[in-house]
Amino acid sequence: ERKNLAYVVRTSDNKQQQLVHILNSINGSAIVYVRSRKLTKEICELLLNNNISATFYHAGLEHTTKDERQKKWHNDEVRVMVATNAFGMGIDKSDVRYVIHHNLPESIEAYYQEAGRAGRDGEAAECILLFAQGDVATAEFFIHQSGDNNEALTPEELEEIQARDYQRLEAMVGYCKTS
């Protein structure tokens, strides 16, 4: 456990407004994690429209584009990186002050792994999870949809995977409601 990290869950019915408020209220480098490629661009545009320096990153971008955006963020030319979980491996930026999850992570373990990208320099940093009750229905939809893309699995294997995913979701919701 890293004592320099503060973990916060903020419940909000308007997560975009909450995100803009948070980023306008603080200084320092930030990562905003979202669950889809489409959202990386949408949230980035929201931030830019609110005069918050931002760029976005996901696995579908060209390699040179990913490198360019990561370099600009790493060199503090861009303050906020809006990204899917594809962003994170090999990040060596030590002065990330905020890791904000706009959507529920897939699991508690994924949350702590991604949140752990904050404050690697030992200075105080915050890990903020934005939570709305509608997040549960969205996550359930994704779990249900996962079966549509896994034709190679037997019905029993699919049922086992979805049961595990529902347990992970239940743990995340429990964390959000008790933190």
XYZ file of C-alpha atoms in Angstrom:
179
model
C 0.000 0.000 0.000
C 1.273 3.445 -0.919
C 0.517 6.012 1.739
C 0.840 8.950 -0.665
C -2.302 7.889 -2.576
C -5.766 9.026 -1.504
C -8.638 6.925 -2.852
C -11.938 8.759 -3.363
C -15.302 7.654 -4.796
C -17.539 10.470 -5.990
C -21.157 9.640 -6.733
C -22.644 11.863 -9.401
C -25.524 11.803 -11.840
C -23.526 14.086 -14.153
C -20.047 12.619 -14.388
C -18.956 14.886 -17.240
C -19.762 17.990 -15.199
C -18.062 16.457 -12.147
C -14.958 15.617 -14.196
C -14.659 19.148 -15.569
C -15.161 20.563 -12.056
C -12.435 18.334 -10.606
C -9.922 19.105 -13.356
C -10.634 22.851 -13.149
C -10.101 22.730 -9.376
C -6.708 21.042 -9.391
C -3.274 21.357 -10.913
C -0.982 18.673 -12.190
C -0.857 15.844 -14.631
C -3.822 13.459 -14.839
C -5.028 10.283 -16.486
C -8.758 9.834 -17.080
C -9.648 6.196 -17.729
C -12.755 5.351 -19.760
C -14.113 1.994 -20.995
C -14.397 2.607 -24.747
C -12.438 4.089 -27.632
C -15.413 6.284 -28.526
C -15.465 7.783 -25.031
C -11.754 8.664 -25.156
C -12.455 11.087 -27.990
C -15.749 12.381 -26.539
C -14.312 13.085 -23.091
C -11.185 14.638 -24.607
C -13.397 16.999 -26.667
C -15.397 17.859 -23.523
C -12.202 18.787 -21.698
C -10.812 20.803 -24.611
C -14.142 22.672 -24.878
C -13.687 23.587 -21.209
C -10.143 24.880 -21.748
C -8.482 21.845 -20.173
C -5.399 20.687 -22.073
C -6.047 17.068 -23.077
C -5.439 14.342 -25.612
C -6.695 10.773 -25.973
C -5.193 7.311 -26.366
C -6.529 3.870 -27.241
C -5.270 0.701 -28.904
C -6.878 1.554 -32.253
C -4.664 4.562 -32.920
C -1.704 4.396 -35.297
C 1.548 3.575 -33.529
C 3.090 6.963 -34.414
C 0.002 8.805 -33.120
C 0.150 6.897 -29.838
C 3.861 7.682 -29.440
C 3.343 11.365 -30.248
C 0.461 11.764 -27.776
C 2.232 9.884 -25.019
C 5.375 11.991 -25.518
C 3.417 15.275 -25.363
C 1.704 14.161 -22.165
C 4.948 12.874 -20.656
C 6.665 16.202 -21.424
C 3.775 18.199 -19.861
C 2.776 19.742 -23.199
C -0.658 18.189 -22.528
C -2.011 17.977 -18.987
C -4.667 15.245 -19.237
C -4.527 11.881 -21.012
C -7.979 10.375 -21.624
C -7.447 6.682 -22.264
C -8.704 3.151 -22.279
C -6.824 0.549 -20.281
C -4.545 0.139 -23.323
C -2.691 3.131 -21.869
C -0.586 2.232 -18.931
C 1.920 -0.449 -19.719
C 5.372 1.076 -19.544
C 4.262 4.511 -18.344
C 7.230 5.966 -16.532
C 5.782 9.402 -15.733
C 6.332 9.716 -12.009
C 4.481 12.988 -11.347
C 0.911 11.951 -12.190
C -1.146 13.733 -9.522
C -4.577 12.334 -10.453
C -5.935 9.125 -11.887
C -9.656 9.493 -12.496
C -11.903 6.622 -13.531
C -14.881 7.911 -15.493
C -16.311 4.378 -15.744
C -16.230 1.410 -13.408
C -13.063 -0.604 -13.921
C -13.482 -4.292 -14.741
C -12.361 -5.353 -11.270
C -10.913 -4.134 -7.974
C -7.535 -5.449 -9.123
C -7.712 -3.486 -12.398
C -8.721 -0.375 -10.456
C -5.753 -0.555 -8.098
C -3.363 -1.318 -10.942
C -4.537 1.692 -12.951
C -4.840 3.963 -9.901
C -1.288 2.998 -8.951
C 0.001 5.024 -11.889
C -0.487 8.119 -9.725
C 2.151 9.502 -7.392
C 5.053 7.276 -8.323
C 7.358 10.105 -7.263
C 6.201 9.625 -3.653
C 4.320 12.936 -3.570
C 0.617 13.142 -2.672
C -1.759 12.010 -5.415
C -5.459 11.212 -5.725
C -7.264 8.279 -7.294
C -10.839 9.305 -8.000
C -13.577 6.962 -9.144
C -16.706 8.629 -10.534
C -19.748 6.465 -9.849
C -23.362 6.675 -10.973
C -26.017 4.032 -10.424
C -26.384 3.748 -14.207
C -22.831 2.367 -14.334
C -24.126 -0.950 -13.028
C -26.558 -1.418 -15.927
C -23.828 -0.466 -18.409
C -21.407 -2.985 -16.912
C -24.090 -5.692 -16.922
C -24.748 -4.944 -20.593
C -21.037 -5.402 -21.407
C -20.932 -8.669 -19.469
C -23.991 -9.958 -21.318
C -22.586 -8.787 -24.676
C -19.294 -10.583 -24.057
C -21.048 -13.834 -24.900
C -21.944 -12.616 -28.374
C -18.276 -12.342 -29.322
C -17.088 -15.676 -27.951
C -18.387 -18.322 -30.328
C -15.392 -20.557 -29.554
C -16.564 -21.013 -25.957
C -18.913 -23.726 -24.837
C -22.082 -22.552 -23.065
C -20.592 -23.805 -19.779
C -17.356 -21.854 -20.284
C -19.290 -18.724 -21.171
C -21.490 -19.109 -18.102
C -18.400 -19.486 -15.895
C -16.743 -16.374 -17.355
C -19.895 -14.293 -17.013
C -20.414 -15.487 -13.415
C -16.838 -14.373 -12.610
C -17.455 -11.026 -14.293
C -20.666 -10.498 -12.305
C -18.740 -11.247 -9.080
C -16.124 -8.651 -10.057
C -18.874 -6.130 -10.796
C -20.519 -6.838 -7.437
C -17.177 -6.244 -5.695
C -16.660 -2.934 -7.554
C -20.167 -1.724 -6.704
C -19.630 -2.727 -3.080
C -16.392 -0.730 -3.045
C -18.150 2.317 -4.521
C -21.007 2.205 -2.039
C -18.819 1.765 1.036
C -15.987 4.159 0.211
